[in-house]
Amino acid sequence: LHAYLPDTPWRHLVESLGYTVGFLIIIMARLQLFTENTITPVLPVLINPTLASMARTARLWGIVLAANMVGCFIFALLLITPGAIPPEVYAGALSISRHMMENDRWEMFIRGVFSGWLIASLVWMMPTAEYSKFWIIILITYLIAAGNFTHIVAGSVEAFLLVLVGDLSLLAMATDFFIPVLIGNVVGGTCLFAILSYGQISQEI
C-alpha cells in the first residue's frame, strides 16, 4: 500500500489498513503474540501473587517473546531475499522501517504504552465480541498504525530489516527500539489495563 499509493497527506491513513492483516492472521488463527499475553496471564498473578505464579508468567512471556522474535527475523530475512517481493515494495518496506526509527527512546516507550493498552483492550473485548471479532481486530490494530504507536513484534520486523541491510546495529536496535518498546507495551498492557481490569472483576472473583 505504501509503495503503490501516491505520496499525499492521506496515504498514511489508508496504508495503515495493511498493518491489520498480520494481527488478523495471528489472532483469528489462535497463534501466540507477546502483547496478547500482557493481560490474561497477569490476572491469576494479581489474584495469587506467589513466586510460582510469577515464574509461570515469566516463563510464558520468555518463550512467546523469543519465538516471536525468531519469526520476525525470519520474515525480515525473507523480505531481503532477491526476488521475494517487487523492488518498489522492498523500497516501501525500508521507508516505513526508517520512519519508525526516527522516534527517540522516550517516543518509542510512550507510544509503546498506548500500543500495549490498545492490544490489551482488544484481548479484553474478544470474549464478548462473538461475530464482531474480525472488525474489532481491524479497528484496534488500525488505530495502532494510524497513531504511529510502537509494537514490539510488528516493529521488530522493521528493525530487523534495517539491521540486515546495514542501516542499524543490533546494539542500537536493542537500546533504541527493543527495550523501550518492550517496557512500554508491558506498562500499557499490564500495569495500566490489567490492573484496571482486575479492579473491575475482583469483587466477582
Tab-separated table of C-alpha atoms in Angstrom:
chain	number	residue	atom	x	y	z
A	1	LEU	CA	0.000	0.000	0.000
A	2	HIS	CA	2.826	2.399	0.858
A	3	ALA	CA	4.571	1.589	-2.410
A	4	TYR	CA	1.595	1.980	-4.714
A	5	LEU	CA	-0.374	4.838	-3.167
A	6	PRO	CA	0.527	8.409	-4.190
A	7	ASP	CA	2.587	10.456	-1.729
A	8	THR	CA	-0.267	12.513	-0.293
A	9	PRO	CA	-1.294	13.584	3.244
A	10	TRP	CA	-3.967	10.846	3.349
A	11	ARG	CA	-1.693	7.978	2.268
A	12	HIS	CA	-0.765	7.073	5.853
A	13	LEU	CA	-4.429	6.719	6.846
A	14	VAL	CA	-5.081	4.281	4.000
A	15	GLU	CA	-1.825	2.306	4.144
A	16	SER	CA	-2.386	1.712	7.877
A	17	LEU	CA	-5.056	-0.816	6.883
A	18	GLY	CA	-2.236	-3.092	5.745
A	19	TYR	CA	-0.946	-3.228	9.317
A	20	THR	CA	-4.097	-5.049	10.419
A	21	VAL	CA	-3.516	-8.127	8.224
A	22	GLY	CA	-0.804	-9.688	10.378
A	23	PHE	CA	-2.878	-9.277	13.529
A	24	LEU	CA	-5.909	-10.820	11.819
A	25	ILE	CA	-3.842	-13.865	10.864
A	26	ILE	CA	-2.305	-14.250	14.322
A	27	ILE	CA	-5.426	-13.710	16.411
A	28	MET	CA	-8.015	-15.435	14.216
A	29	ALA	CA	-5.684	-18.429	13.775
A	30	ARG	CA	-5.215	-18.545	17.583
A	31	LEU	CA	-1.457	-18.120	17.350
A	32	GLN	CA	0.558	-16.502	20.142
A	33	LEU	CA	1.512	-12.817	20.192
A	34	PHE	CA	3.557	-11.490	23.103
A	35	THR	CA	1.386	-8.419	23.684
A	36	GLU	CA	-1.726	-10.583	23.863
A	37	ASN	CA	-0.196	-12.130	26.979
A	38	THR	CA	0.228	-8.920	28.950
A	39	ILE	CA	-3.271	-9.167	30.434
A	40	THR	CA	-4.787	-12.689	30.571
A	41	PRO	CA	-1.840	-14.484	32.274
A	42	VAL	CA	-1.329	-11.499	34.580
A	43	LEU	CA	-4.757	-11.693	36.227
A	44	PRO	CA	-4.013	-15.006	38.020
A	45	VAL	CA	-0.804	-13.421	39.331
A	46	LEU	CA	-2.772	-10.471	40.704
A	47	ILE	CA	-5.221	-12.882	42.331
A	48	ASN	CA	-2.491	-15.115	43.752
A	49	PRO	CA	0.817	-13.198	43.721
A	50	THR	CA	3.180	-16.043	44.592
A	51	LEU	CA	6.676	-16.638	43.270
A	52	ALA	CA	5.423	-19.738	41.473
A	53	SER	CA	2.682	-17.862	39.600
A	54	MET	CA	5.116	-15.079	38.707
A	55	ALA	CA	7.625	-17.635	37.451
A	56	ARG	CA	4.981	-19.290	35.252
A	57	THR	CA	4.055	-15.937	33.724
A	58	ALA	CA	7.718	-15.037	33.191
A	59	ARG	CA	8.252	-18.418	31.506
A	60	LEU	CA	5.294	-17.846	29.190
A	61	TRP	CA	6.480	-14.334	28.339
A	62	GLY	CA	10.022	-15.513	27.658
A	63	ILE	CA	9.009	-18.373	25.378
A	64	VAL	CA	6.441	-16.391	23.379
A	65	LEU	CA	8.630	-13.288	23.021
A	66	ALA	CA	11.643	-15.360	21.938
A	67	ALA	CA	9.552	-17.272	19.388
A	68	ASN	CA	8.010	-14.031	18.105
A	69	MET	CA	11.491	-12.547	17.630
A	70	VAL	CA	12.662	-15.614	15.698
A	71	GLY	CA	9.618	-15.289	13.453
A	72	CYS	CA	10.236	-11.561	12.942
A	73	PHE	CA	13.865	-12.175	11.991
A	74	ILE	CA	12.931	-14.908	9.511
A	75	PHE	CA	10.285	-12.671	7.943
A	76	ALA	CA	12.764	-9.770	7.644
A	77	LEU	CA	15.233	-12.204	6.080
A	78	LEU	CA	12.616	-13.211	3.524
A	79	LEU	CA	11.998	-9.545	2.668
A	80	ILE	CA	15.627	-9.051	1.620
A	81	THR	CA	15.762	-12.311	-0.349
A	82	PRO	CA	16.232	-11.417	-4.044
A	83	GLY	CA	13.016	-11.831	-5.991
A	84	ALA	CA	10.816	-12.325	-2.912
A	85	ILE	CA	8.966	-9.019	-3.306
A	86	PRO	CA	8.895	-6.378	-6.071
A	87	PRO	CA	11.634	-3.712	-5.836
A	88	GLU	CA	9.133	-0.912	-5.173
A	89	VAL	CA	7.576	-2.875	-2.278
A	90	TYR	CA	11.051	-3.519	-0.861
A	91	ALA	CA	11.777	0.212	-1.055
A	92	GLY	CA	8.452	0.897	0.667
A	93	ALA	CA	9.318	-1.519	3.490
A	94	LEU	CA	12.638	0.245	4.038
A	95	SER	CA	10.909	3.629	4.044
A	96	ILE	CA	8.402	2.513	6.692
A	97	SER	CA	11.193	0.976	8.789
A	98	ARG	CA	13.337	4.107	8.665
A	99	HIS	CA	10.369	6.247	9.604
A	100	MET	CA	9.776	4.148	12.742
A	101	MET	CA	13.401	4.520	13.822
A	102	GLU	CA	13.104	8.311	13.686
A	103	ASN	CA	11.470	8.074	17.137
A	104	ASP	CA	13.759	8.689	20.077
A	105	ARG	CA	13.776	6.329	23.078
A	106	TRP	CA	11.143	8.264	25.005
A	107	GLU	CA	8.831	8.337	21.978
A	108	MET	CA	9.396	4.600	21.475
A	109	PHE	CA	8.423	3.992	25.103
A	110	ILE	CA	5.397	6.273	25.410
A	111	ARG	CA	3.981	5.174	22.058
A	112	GLY	CA	4.562	1.604	23.182
A	113	VAL	CA	2.395	2.307	26.244
A	114	PHE	CA	-0.515	3.312	24.002
A	115	SER	CA	0.025	0.268	21.785
A	116	GLY	CA	0.177	-2.113	24.753
A	117	TRP	CA	-3.009	-0.618	26.184
A	118	LEU	CA	-4.830	-0.982	22.850
A	119	ILE	CA	-3.814	-4.631	22.384
A	120	ALA	CA	-4.824	-5.428	25.968
A	121	SER	CA	-8.198	-3.782	25.378
A	122	LEU	CA	-8.568	-5.888	22.228
A	123	VAL	CA	-7.873	-9.089	24.167
A	124	TRP	CA	-10.329	-7.998	26.892
A	125	MET	CA	-13.097	-7.386	24.339
A	126	MET	CA	-12.645	-10.584	22.337
A	127	PRO	CA	-14.647	-12.989	24.562
A	128	THR	CA	-17.769	-10.819	24.257
A	129	ALA	CA	-17.247	-9.844	20.607
A	130	GLU	CA	-18.694	-13.081	19.178
A	131	TYR	CA	-19.324	-12.337	15.471
A	132	SER	CA	-17.591	-8.930	15.543
A	133	LYS	CA	-14.045	-10.189	16.237
A	134	PHE	CA	-12.881	-9.576	12.674
A	135	TRP	CA	-13.875	-5.910	12.752
A	136	ILE	CA	-12.652	-5.278	16.294
A	137	ILE	CA	-9.194	-6.607	15.392
A	138	ILE	CA	-9.095	-4.368	12.321
A	139	LEU	CA	-10.281	-1.301	14.256
A	140	ILE	CA	-7.896	-1.592	17.203
A	141	THR	CA	-4.797	-2.543	15.203
A	142	TYR	CA	-5.598	0.130	12.610
A	143	LEU	CA	-5.506	2.706	15.410
A	144	ILE	CA	-2.028	1.483	16.383
A	145	ALA	CA	-0.725	2.012	12.858
A	146	ALA	CA	-2.581	5.259	12.185
A	147	GLY	CA	-1.406	6.687	15.514
A	148	ASN	CA	2.220	5.711	14.817
A	149	PHE	CA	2.276	3.741	18.067
A	150	THR	CA	5.089	1.218	18.536
A	151	HIS	CA	4.570	-2.521	18.870
A	152	ILE	CA	7.350	-4.871	19.954
A	153	VAL	CA	6.508	-7.643	17.473
A	154	ALA	CA	5.372	-5.790	14.367
A	155	GLY	CA	8.097	-3.196	14.858
A	156	SER	CA	10.769	-5.865	15.218
A	157	VAL	CA	10.303	-6.893	11.596
A	158	GLU	CA	11.041	-3.299	10.595
A	159	ALA	CA	14.022	-3.063	12.959
A	160	PHE	CA	15.481	-6.413	11.859
A	161	LEU	CA	15.107	-5.337	8.232
A	162	LEU	CA	17.287	-2.293	8.913
A	163	VAL	CA	19.818	-4.469	10.756
A	164	LEU	CA	20.033	-6.867	7.822
A	165	VAL	CA	20.633	-4.083	5.277
A	166	GLY	CA	23.240	-2.447	7.500
A	167	ASP	CA	21.301	0.685	8.445
A	168	LEU	CA	21.064	-0.260	12.132
A	169	SER	CA	23.318	-2.165	14.517
A	170	LEU	CA	21.974	-4.879	16.816
A	171	LEU	CA	23.057	-2.795	19.820
A	172	ALA	CA	21.163	0.237	18.542
A	173	MET	CA	18.148	-1.945	17.832
A	174	ALA	CA	18.230	-3.207	21.428
A	175	THR	CA	18.740	0.165	23.127
A	176	ASP	CA	16.797	2.473	20.831
A	177	PHE	CA	13.895	0.192	19.906
A	178	PHE	CA	13.567	-3.172	21.631
A	179	ILE	CA	13.988	-2.248	25.302
A	180	PRO	CA	11.908	0.983	25.355
A	181	VAL	CA	9.096	-0.511	23.256
A	182	LEU	CA	9.008	-3.764	25.244
A	183	ILE	CA	8.757	-1.843	28.519
A	184	GLY	CA	6.127	0.464	27.044
A	185	ASN	CA	3.990	-2.426	25.790
A	186	VAL	CA	4.188	-4.162	29.187
A	187	VAL	CA	3.360	-0.953	31.061
A	188	GLY	CA	0.377	-0.259	28.797
A	189	GLY	CA	-0.940	-3.803	28.739
A	190	THR	CA	-0.134	-4.961	32.270
A	191	CYS	CA	0.438	-2.016	34.581
A	192	LEU	CA	-2.450	0.007	33.175
A	193	PHE	CA	-5.047	-2.242	31.559
A	194	ALA	CA	-4.626	-5.474	33.505
A	195	ILE	CA	-4.663	-3.762	36.895
A	196	LEU	CA	-7.738	-1.718	35.952
A	197	SER	CA	-9.427	-4.876	34.671
A	198	TYR	CA	-8.573	-6.701	37.873
A	199	GLY	CA	-10.222	-3.916	39.846
A	200	GLN	CA	-13.318	-4.388	37.699
A	201	ILE	CA	-13.626	-8.134	38.311
A	202	SER	CA	-12.068	-8.511	41.774
A	203	GLN	CA	-15.432	-8.479	43.558
A	204	GLU	CA	-16.810	-11.149	41.211
A	205	ILE	CA	-13.761	-13.306	41.888
